[in-house]
PDB file of C-alpha atoms in Angstrom:
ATOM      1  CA  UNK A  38      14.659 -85.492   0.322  1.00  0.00           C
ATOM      2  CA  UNK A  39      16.968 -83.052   1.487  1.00  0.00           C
ATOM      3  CA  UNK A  40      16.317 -79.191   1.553  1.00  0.00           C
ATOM      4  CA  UNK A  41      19.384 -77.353  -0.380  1.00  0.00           C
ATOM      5  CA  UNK A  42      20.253 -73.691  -0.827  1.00  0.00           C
ATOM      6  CA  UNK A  43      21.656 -71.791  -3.527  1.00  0.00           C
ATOM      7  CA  UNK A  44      21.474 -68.189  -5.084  1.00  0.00           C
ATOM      8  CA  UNK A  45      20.853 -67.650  -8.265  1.00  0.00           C
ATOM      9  CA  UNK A  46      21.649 -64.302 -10.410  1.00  0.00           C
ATOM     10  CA  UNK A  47      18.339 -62.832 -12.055  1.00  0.00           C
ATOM     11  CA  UNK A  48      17.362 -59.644 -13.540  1.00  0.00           C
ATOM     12  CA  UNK A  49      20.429 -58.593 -11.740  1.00  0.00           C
ATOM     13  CA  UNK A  50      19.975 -59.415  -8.344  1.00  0.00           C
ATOM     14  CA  UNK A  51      21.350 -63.016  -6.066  1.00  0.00           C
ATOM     15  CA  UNK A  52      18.013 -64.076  -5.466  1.00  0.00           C
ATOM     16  CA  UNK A  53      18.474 -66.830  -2.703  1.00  0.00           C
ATOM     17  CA  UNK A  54      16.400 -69.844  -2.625  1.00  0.00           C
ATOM     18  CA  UNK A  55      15.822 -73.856  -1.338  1.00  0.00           C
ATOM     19  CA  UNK A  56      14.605 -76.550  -3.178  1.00  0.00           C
ATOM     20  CA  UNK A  57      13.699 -79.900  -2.179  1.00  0.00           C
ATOM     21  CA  UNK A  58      12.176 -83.196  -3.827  1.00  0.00           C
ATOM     22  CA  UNK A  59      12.543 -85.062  -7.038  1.00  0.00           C
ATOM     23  CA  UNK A  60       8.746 -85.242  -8.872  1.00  0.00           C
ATOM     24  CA  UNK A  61       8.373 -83.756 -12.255  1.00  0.00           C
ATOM     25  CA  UNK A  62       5.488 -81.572 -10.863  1.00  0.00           C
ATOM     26  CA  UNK A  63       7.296 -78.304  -9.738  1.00  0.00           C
ATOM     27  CA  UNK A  64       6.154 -75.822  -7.494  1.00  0.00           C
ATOM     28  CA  UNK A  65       7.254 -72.310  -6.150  1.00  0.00           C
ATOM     29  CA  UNK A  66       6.512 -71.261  -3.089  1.00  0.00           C
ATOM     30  CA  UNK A  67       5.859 -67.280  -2.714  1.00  0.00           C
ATOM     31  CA  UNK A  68       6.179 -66.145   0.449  1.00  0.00           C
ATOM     32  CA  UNK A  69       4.183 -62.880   2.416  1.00  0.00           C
ATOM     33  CA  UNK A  70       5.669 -59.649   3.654  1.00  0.00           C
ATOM     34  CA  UNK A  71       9.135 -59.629   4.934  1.00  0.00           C
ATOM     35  CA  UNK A  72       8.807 -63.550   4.268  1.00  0.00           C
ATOM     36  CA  UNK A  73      11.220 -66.075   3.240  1.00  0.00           C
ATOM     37  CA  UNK A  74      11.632 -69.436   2.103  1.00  0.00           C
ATOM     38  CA  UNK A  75      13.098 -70.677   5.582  1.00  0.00           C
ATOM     39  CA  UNK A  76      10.332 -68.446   7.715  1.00  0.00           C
ATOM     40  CA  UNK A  77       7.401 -68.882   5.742  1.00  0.00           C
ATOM     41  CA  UNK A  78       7.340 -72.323   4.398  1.00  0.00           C
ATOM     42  CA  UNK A  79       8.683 -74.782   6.975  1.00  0.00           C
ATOM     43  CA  UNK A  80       5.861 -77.033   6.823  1.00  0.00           C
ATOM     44  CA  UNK A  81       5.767 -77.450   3.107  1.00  0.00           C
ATOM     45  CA  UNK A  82       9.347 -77.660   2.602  1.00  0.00           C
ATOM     46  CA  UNK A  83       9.524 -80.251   5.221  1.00  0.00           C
ATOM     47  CA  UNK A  84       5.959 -82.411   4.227  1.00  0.00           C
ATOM     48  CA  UNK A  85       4.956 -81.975   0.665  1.00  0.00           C
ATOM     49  CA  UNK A  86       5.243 -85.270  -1.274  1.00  0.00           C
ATOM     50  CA  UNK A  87       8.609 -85.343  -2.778  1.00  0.00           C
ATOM     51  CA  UNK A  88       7.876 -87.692  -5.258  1.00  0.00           C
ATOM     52  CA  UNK A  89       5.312 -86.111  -6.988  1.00  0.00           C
ATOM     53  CA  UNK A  90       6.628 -82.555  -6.772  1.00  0.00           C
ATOM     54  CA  UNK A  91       9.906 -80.289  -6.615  1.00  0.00           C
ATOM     55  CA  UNK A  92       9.534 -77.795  -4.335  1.00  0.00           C
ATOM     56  CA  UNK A  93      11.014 -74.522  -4.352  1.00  0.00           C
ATOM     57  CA  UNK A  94      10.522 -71.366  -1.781  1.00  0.00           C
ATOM     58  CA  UNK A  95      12.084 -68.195  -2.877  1.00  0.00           C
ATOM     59  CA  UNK A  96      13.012 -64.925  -1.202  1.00  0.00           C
ATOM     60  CA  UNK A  97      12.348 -62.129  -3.060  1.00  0.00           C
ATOM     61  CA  UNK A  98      14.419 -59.323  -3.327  1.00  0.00           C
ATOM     62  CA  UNK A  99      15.551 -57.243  -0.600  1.00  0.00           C
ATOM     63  CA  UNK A 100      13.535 -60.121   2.094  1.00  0.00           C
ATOM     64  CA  UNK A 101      15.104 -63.049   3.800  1.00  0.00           C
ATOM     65  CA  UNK A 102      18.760 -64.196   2.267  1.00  0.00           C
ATOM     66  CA  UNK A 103      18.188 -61.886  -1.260  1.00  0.00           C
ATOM     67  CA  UNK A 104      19.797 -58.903   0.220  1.00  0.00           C
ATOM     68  CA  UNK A 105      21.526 -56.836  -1.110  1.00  0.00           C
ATOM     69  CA  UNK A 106      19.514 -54.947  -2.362  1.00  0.00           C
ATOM     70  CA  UNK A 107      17.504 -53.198   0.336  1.00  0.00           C
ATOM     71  CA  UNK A 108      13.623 -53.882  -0.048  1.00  0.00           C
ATOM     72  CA  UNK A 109      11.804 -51.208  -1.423  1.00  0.00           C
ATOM     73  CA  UNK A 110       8.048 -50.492  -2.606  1.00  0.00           C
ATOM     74  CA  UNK A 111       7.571 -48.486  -5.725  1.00  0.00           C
ATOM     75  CA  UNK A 112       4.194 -48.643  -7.325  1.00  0.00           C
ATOM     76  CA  UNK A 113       5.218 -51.860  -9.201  1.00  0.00           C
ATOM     77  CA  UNK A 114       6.592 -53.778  -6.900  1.00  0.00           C
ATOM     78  CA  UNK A 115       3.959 -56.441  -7.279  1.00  0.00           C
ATOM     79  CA  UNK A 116       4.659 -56.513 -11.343  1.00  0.00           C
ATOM     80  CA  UNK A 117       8.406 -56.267 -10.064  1.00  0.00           C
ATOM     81  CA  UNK A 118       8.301 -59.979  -7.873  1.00  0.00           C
ATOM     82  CA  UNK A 119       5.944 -61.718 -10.530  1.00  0.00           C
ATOM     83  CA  UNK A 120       9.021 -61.154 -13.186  1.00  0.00           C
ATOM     84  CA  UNK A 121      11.886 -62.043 -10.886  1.00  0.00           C
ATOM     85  CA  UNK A 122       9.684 -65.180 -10.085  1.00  0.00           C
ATOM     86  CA  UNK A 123       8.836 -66.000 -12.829  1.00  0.00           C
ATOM     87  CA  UNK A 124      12.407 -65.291 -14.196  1.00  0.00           C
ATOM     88  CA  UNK A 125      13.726 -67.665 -11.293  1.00  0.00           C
ATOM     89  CA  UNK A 126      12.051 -70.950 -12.129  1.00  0.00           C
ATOM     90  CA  UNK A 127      13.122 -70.359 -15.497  1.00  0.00           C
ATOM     91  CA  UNK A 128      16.610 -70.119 -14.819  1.00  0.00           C
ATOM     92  CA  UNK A 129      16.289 -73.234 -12.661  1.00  0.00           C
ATOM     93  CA  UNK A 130      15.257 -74.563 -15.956  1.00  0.00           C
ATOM     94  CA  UNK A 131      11.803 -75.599 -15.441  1.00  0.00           C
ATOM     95  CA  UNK A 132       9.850 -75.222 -18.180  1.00  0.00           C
ATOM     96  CA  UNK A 133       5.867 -75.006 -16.616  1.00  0.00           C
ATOM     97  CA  UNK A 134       5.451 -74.887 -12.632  1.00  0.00           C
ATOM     98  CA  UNK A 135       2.749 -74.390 -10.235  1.00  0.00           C
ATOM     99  CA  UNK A 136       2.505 -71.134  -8.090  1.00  0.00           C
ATOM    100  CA  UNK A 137       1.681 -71.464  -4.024  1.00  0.00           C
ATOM    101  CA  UNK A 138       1.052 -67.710  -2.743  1.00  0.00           C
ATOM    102  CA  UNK A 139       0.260 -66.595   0.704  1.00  0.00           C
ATOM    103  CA  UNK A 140      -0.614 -62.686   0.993  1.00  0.00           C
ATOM    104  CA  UNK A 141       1.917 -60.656  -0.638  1.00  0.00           C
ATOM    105  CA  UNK A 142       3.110 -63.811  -2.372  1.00  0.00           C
ATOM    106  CA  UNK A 143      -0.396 -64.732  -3.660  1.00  0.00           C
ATOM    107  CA  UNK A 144      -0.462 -60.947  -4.986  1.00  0.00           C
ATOM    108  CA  UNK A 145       2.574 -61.858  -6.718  1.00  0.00           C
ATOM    109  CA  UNK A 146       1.411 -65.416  -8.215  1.00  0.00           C
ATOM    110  CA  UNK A 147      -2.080 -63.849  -9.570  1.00  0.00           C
ATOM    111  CA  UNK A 148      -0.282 -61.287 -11.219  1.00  0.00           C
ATOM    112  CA  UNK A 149       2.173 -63.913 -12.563  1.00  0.00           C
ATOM    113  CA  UNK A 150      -0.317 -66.389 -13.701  1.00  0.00           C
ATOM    114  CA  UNK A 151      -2.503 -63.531 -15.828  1.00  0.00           C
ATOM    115  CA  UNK A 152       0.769 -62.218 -17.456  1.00  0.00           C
ATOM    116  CA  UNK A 153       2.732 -65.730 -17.834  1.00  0.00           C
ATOM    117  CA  UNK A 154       0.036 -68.154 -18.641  1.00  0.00           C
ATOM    118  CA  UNK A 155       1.967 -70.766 -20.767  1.00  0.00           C
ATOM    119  CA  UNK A 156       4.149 -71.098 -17.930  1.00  0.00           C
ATOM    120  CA  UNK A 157       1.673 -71.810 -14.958  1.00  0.00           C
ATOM    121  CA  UNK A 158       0.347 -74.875 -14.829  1.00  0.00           C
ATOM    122  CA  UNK A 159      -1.690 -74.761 -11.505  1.00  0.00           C
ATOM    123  CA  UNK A 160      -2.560 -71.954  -9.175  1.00  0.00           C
ATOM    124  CA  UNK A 161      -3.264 -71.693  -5.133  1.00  0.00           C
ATOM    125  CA  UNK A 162      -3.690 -68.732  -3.161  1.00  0.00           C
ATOM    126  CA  UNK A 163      -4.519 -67.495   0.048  1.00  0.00           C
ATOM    127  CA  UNK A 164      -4.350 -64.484   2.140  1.00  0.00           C
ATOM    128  CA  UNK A 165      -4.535 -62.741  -1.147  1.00  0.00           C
ATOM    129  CA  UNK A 166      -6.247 -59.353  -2.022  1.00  0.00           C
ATOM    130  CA  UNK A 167      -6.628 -58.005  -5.584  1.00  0.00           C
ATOM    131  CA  UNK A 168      -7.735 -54.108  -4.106  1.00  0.00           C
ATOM    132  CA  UNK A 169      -7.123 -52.200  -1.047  1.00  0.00           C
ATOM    133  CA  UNK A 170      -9.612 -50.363   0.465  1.00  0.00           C
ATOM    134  CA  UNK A 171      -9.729 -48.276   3.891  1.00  0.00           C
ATOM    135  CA  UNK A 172     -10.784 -50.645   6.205  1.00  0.00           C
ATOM    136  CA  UNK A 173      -7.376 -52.205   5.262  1.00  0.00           C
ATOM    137  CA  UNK A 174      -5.360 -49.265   5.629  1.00  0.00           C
ATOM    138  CA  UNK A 175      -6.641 -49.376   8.874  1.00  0.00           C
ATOM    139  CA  UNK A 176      -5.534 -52.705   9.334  1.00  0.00           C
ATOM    140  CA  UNK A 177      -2.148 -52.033   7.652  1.00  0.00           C
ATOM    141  CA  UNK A 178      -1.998 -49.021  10.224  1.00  0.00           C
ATOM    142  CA  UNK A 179      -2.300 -51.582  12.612  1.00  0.00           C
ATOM    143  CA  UNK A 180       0.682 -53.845  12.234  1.00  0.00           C
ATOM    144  CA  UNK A 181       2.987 -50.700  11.349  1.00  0.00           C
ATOM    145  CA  UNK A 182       5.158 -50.282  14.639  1.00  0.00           C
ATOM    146  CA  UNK A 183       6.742 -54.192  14.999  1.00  0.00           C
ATOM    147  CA  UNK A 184       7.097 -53.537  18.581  1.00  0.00           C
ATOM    148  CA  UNK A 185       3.524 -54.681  19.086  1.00  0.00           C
ATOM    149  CA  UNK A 186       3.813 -57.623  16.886  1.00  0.00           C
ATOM    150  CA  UNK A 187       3.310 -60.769  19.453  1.00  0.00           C
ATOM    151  CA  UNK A 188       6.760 -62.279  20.369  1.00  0.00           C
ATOM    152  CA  UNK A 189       6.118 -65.680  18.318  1.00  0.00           C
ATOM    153  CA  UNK A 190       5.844 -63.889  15.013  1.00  0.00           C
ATOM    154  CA  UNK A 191       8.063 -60.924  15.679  1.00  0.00           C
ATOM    155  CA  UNK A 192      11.114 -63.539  17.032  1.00  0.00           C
ATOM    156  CA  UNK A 193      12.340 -65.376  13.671  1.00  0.00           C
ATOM    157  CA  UNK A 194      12.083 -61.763  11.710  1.00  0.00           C
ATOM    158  CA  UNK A 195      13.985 -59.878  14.064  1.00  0.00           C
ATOM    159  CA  UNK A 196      16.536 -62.987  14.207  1.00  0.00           C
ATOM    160  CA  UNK A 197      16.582 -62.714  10.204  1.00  0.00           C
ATOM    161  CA  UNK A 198      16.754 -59.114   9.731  1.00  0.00           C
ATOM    162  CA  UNK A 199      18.119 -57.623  12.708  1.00  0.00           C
ATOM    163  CA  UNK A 200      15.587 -54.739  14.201  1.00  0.00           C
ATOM    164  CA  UNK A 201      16.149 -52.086  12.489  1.00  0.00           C
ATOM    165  CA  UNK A 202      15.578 -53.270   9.119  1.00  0.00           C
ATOM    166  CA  UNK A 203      12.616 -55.237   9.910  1.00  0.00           C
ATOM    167  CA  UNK A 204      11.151 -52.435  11.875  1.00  0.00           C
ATOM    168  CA  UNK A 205      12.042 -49.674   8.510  1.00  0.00           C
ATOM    169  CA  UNK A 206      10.762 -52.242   6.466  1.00  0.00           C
ATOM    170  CA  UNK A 207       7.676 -53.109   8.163  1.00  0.00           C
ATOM    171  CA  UNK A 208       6.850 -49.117   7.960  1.00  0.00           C
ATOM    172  CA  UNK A 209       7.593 -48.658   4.185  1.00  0.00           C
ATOM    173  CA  UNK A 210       5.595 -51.619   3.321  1.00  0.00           C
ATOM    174  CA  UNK A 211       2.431 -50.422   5.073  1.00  0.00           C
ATOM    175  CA  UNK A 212       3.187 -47.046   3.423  1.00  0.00           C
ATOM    176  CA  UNK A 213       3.903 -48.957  -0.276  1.00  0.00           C
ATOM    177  CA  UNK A 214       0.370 -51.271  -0.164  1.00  0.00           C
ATOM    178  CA  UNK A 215      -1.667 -48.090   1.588  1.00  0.00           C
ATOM    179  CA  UNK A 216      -0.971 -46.114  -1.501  1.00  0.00           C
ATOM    180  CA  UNK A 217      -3.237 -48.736  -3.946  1.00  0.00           C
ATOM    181  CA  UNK A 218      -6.048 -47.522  -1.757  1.00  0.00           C
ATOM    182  CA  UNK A 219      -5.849 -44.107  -4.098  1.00  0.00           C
ATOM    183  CA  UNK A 220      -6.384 -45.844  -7.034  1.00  0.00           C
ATOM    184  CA  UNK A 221      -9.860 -46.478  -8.583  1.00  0.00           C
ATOM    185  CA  UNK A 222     -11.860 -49.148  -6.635  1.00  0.00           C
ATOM    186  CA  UNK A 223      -8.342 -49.618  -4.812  1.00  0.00           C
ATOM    187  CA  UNK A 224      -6.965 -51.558  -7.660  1.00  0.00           C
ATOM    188  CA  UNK A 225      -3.866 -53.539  -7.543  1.00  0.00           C
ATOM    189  CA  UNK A 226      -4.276 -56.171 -10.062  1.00  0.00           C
ATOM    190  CA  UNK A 227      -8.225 -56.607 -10.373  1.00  0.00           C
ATOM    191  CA  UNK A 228      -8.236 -56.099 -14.188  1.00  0.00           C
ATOM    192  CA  UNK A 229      -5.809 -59.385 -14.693  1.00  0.00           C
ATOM    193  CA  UNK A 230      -8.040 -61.962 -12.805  1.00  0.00           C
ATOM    194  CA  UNK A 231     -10.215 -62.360 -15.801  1.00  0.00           C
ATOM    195  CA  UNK A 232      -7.141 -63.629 -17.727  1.00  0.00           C
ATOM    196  CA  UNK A 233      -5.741 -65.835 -15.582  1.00  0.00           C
ATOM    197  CA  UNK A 234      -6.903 -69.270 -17.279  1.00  0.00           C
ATOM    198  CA  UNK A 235      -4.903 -72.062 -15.099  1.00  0.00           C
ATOM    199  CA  UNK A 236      -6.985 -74.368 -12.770  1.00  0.00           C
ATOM    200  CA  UNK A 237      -6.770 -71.989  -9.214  1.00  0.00           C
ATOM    201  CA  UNK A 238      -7.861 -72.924  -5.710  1.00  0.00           C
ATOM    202  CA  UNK A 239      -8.210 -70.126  -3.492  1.00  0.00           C
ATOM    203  CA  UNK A 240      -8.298 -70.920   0.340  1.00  0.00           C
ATOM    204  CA  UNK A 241      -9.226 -68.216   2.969  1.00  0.00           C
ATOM    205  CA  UNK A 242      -9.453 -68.282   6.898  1.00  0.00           C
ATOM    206  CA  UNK A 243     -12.473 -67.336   8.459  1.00  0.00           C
ATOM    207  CA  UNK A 244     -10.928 -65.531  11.606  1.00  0.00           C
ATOM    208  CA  UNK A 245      -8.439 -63.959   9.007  1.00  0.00           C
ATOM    209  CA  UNK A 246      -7.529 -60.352  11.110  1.00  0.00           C
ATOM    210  CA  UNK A 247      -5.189 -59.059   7.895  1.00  0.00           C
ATOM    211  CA  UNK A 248      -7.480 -60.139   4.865  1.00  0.00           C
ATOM    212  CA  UNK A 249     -11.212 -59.796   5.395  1.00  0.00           C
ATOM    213  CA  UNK A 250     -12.780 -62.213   3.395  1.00  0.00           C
ATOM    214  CA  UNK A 251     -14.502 -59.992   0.729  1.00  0.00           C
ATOM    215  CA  UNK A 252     -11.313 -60.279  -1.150  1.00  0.00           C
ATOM    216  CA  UNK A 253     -10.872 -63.831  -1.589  1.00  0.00           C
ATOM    217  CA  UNK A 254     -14.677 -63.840  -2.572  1.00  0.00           C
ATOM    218  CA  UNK A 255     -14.080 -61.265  -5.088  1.00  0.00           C
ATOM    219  CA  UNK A 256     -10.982 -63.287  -6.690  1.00  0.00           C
ATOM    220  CA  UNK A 257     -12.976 -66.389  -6.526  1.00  0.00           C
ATOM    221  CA  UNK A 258     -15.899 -64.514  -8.294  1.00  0.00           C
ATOM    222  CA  UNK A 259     -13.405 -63.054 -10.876  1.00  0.00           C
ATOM    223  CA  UNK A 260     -11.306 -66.249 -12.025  1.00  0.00           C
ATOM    224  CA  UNK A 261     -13.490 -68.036 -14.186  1.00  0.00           C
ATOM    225  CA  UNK A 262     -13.811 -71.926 -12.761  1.00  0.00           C
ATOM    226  CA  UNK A 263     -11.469 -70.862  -9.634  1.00  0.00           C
ATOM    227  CA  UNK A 264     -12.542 -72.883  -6.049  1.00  0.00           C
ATOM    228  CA  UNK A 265     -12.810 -71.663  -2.834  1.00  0.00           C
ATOM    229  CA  UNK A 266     -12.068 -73.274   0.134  1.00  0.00           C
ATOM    230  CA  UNK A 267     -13.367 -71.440   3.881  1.00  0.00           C
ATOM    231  CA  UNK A 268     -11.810 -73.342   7.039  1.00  0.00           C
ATOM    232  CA  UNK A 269     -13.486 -71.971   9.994  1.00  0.00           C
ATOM    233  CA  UNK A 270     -10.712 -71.563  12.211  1.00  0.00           C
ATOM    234  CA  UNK A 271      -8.014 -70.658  10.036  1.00  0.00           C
ATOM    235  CA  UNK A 272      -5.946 -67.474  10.864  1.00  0.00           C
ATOM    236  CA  UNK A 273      -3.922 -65.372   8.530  1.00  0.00           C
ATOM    237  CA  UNK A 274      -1.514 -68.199   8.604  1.00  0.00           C
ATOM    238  CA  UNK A 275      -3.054 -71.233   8.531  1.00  0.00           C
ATOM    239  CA  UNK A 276      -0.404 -73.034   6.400  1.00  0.00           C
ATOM    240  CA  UNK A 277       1.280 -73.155   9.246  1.00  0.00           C
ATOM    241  CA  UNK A 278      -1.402 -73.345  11.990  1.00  0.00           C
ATOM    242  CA  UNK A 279      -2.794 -76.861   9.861  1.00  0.00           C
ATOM    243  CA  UNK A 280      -0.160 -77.060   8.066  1.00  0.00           C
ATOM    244  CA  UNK A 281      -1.113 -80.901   7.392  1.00  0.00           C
ATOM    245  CA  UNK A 282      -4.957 -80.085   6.268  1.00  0.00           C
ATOM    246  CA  UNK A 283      -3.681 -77.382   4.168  1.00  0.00           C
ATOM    247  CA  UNK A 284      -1.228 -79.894   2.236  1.00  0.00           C
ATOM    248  CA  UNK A 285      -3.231 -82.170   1.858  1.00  0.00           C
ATOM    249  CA  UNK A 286      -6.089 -79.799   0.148  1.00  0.00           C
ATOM    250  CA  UNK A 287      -2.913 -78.503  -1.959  1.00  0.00           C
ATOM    251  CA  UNK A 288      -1.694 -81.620  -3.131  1.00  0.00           C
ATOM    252  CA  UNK A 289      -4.755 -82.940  -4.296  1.00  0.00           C
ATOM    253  CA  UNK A 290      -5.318 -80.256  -6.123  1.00  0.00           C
ATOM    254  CA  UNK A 291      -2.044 -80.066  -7.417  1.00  0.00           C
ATOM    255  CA  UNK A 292      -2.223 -83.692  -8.840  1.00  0.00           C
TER     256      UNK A 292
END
C-alpha cells in the first residue's frame, strides 16, 4: 500500500508520476493548474481502497516533478495533456482505466474520454468547465498576481516551484484559458461532450469562487446519462476539504 515514484518517457517528455494499490480497477488522477500528483491528490493517494483500484496521479508537463520542459499554453494545450495522459497509462501498460479530473484536469479527462473512448472505462469530474466566458476572465483576472493567493494554498506551490516560476506561470495560464473566451460561445471542448459515452459523475461545490456552477450544469446537460452531484458547502477544492465524502461518492461509483 505504499505510494512509489517513477518517470516515465512519453511523447518525448519524463513525465513524473506515483502510483499506489494493487486492484485491477485503475485510475488516473488529473490534477488542476500548476497541480501535481503530491499537491493535489494527498487524500486519494493516501485513502482510496487499494484493493479494488490502482491509483495513479500524474504531473503533466512542465507542472510539479515533469520539468523540464517549462509549462506553456498554446491553444491546444488541453488536446496536448489528454494525449500525454492518455499516452501515460498506456505505457504503464494498462489497457482501460478510469479518469478522476479536478479543474484543469477534468478539462483534460473530458477531452480524453470523447477522443479515447475504448480506453475509459469510468469518468468523474469536478471543477470542470467546457467554455469560458467573461465573468470568468474576470475571475481568472482575479487569481493572476500569486502574491494575493492566501498563504495555505500559495505555501506548497511556492515550495514546489520556487516563486518565480509559479508566479510566471500563474500569469501565462490566466492569459492561455482567457483566450477561449474569443472563441464562439467560449468554446473549449463543448462539441466533444456529446461523444463521450463512458458512465460520468460530475460533482460541483456550491460556494465554488473559480467555477460558477452553470458549467457543471451544462456538462451534466450535455453527457448523455452523466450524474450530478451538488454538496452545499463544497469549495473549489473539496476533494480535499471532505476528502472522505468525496471518496466515498467516487468509489461507489467507480465500482
Amino acid at each position: 500500500t505504499s505510494i512509489t515514484s517513477a518517470k516515465i518517457q512519453v511523447n518525448g517528455v519524463h513525465l513524473h508520476y506515483q502510483q499506489t494499490g494493487e486492484g485491477s480497477h485503475a485510475v488516473l488522477l488529473l490534477p488542476g493548474m500548476l497541480g501535481s500528483g503530491q499537491t493535489d491528490f494527498g487524500p486519494q493517494l493516501k485513502s482510496m481502497n487499494k484493493q479494488l483500484f490502482t491509483v495513479v496521479a500524474w504531473d503533466p508537463r512542465g507542472y510539479g516533478k515533469s520539468i523540464p520542459p517549462s509549462r506553456d499554453f498554446p491553444p491546444d494545450f488541453f488536446e496536448r495533456d489528454a494525449k500525454d495522459a492518455v499516452d501515460l497509462m498506456q505505457a504503464l501498460k494498462f489497457k482501460k482505466f478510469s479518469l478522476l479530473g479536478w479543474s484543469d484536469g477534468g478539462i483534460t479527462a473530458l477531452i480524453a474520454a470523447a477522443k479515447y473512448p475504448k480506453l475509459i472505462h469510468k469518468l468523474v469530474v469536478w471543477g470542470a468547465n467546457a467554455s469560458v466566458t467573461q465573468e470568468d476572465v474576470r475571475i481568472y483576472n482575479g487569481i493572476r498576481d500569486v502574491s494575493k493567493w492566501s498563504e495555505k494554498v500559495r505555501k506548497p506551490l511556492e515550495e514546489l516551484y520556487g516563486h518565480k516560476y509559479f508566479a510566471e506561470t500563474c500569469e501565462a495560464w490566466v492569459d492561455g484559458i482567457s483566450r477561449f473566451a474569443e472563441n464562439s460561445d467560449g468554446n473549449i471542448c463543448q462539441q466533444l461532450l456529446p461523444d463521450i459515452k463512458c458512465p460520468t459523475f460530475i460533482i460541483h461545490g456550491e460556494k465554488d469562487p473559480l467555477v460558477p456552477q452553470a458549467h457543471a450544469e451544462y456538462i451534466h446537460k450535455h453527457i448523455k446519462g452523466s450524474r450530478l452531484l451538488l454538496m452545499p458547502e463544497g469549495k473549489h477544492n473539496l476533494h480535499l476539504r471532505f476528502a472522505k465524502d468525496f471518496n466515498r461518492e467516487v468509489e461507489n461509483f467507480l465500482r
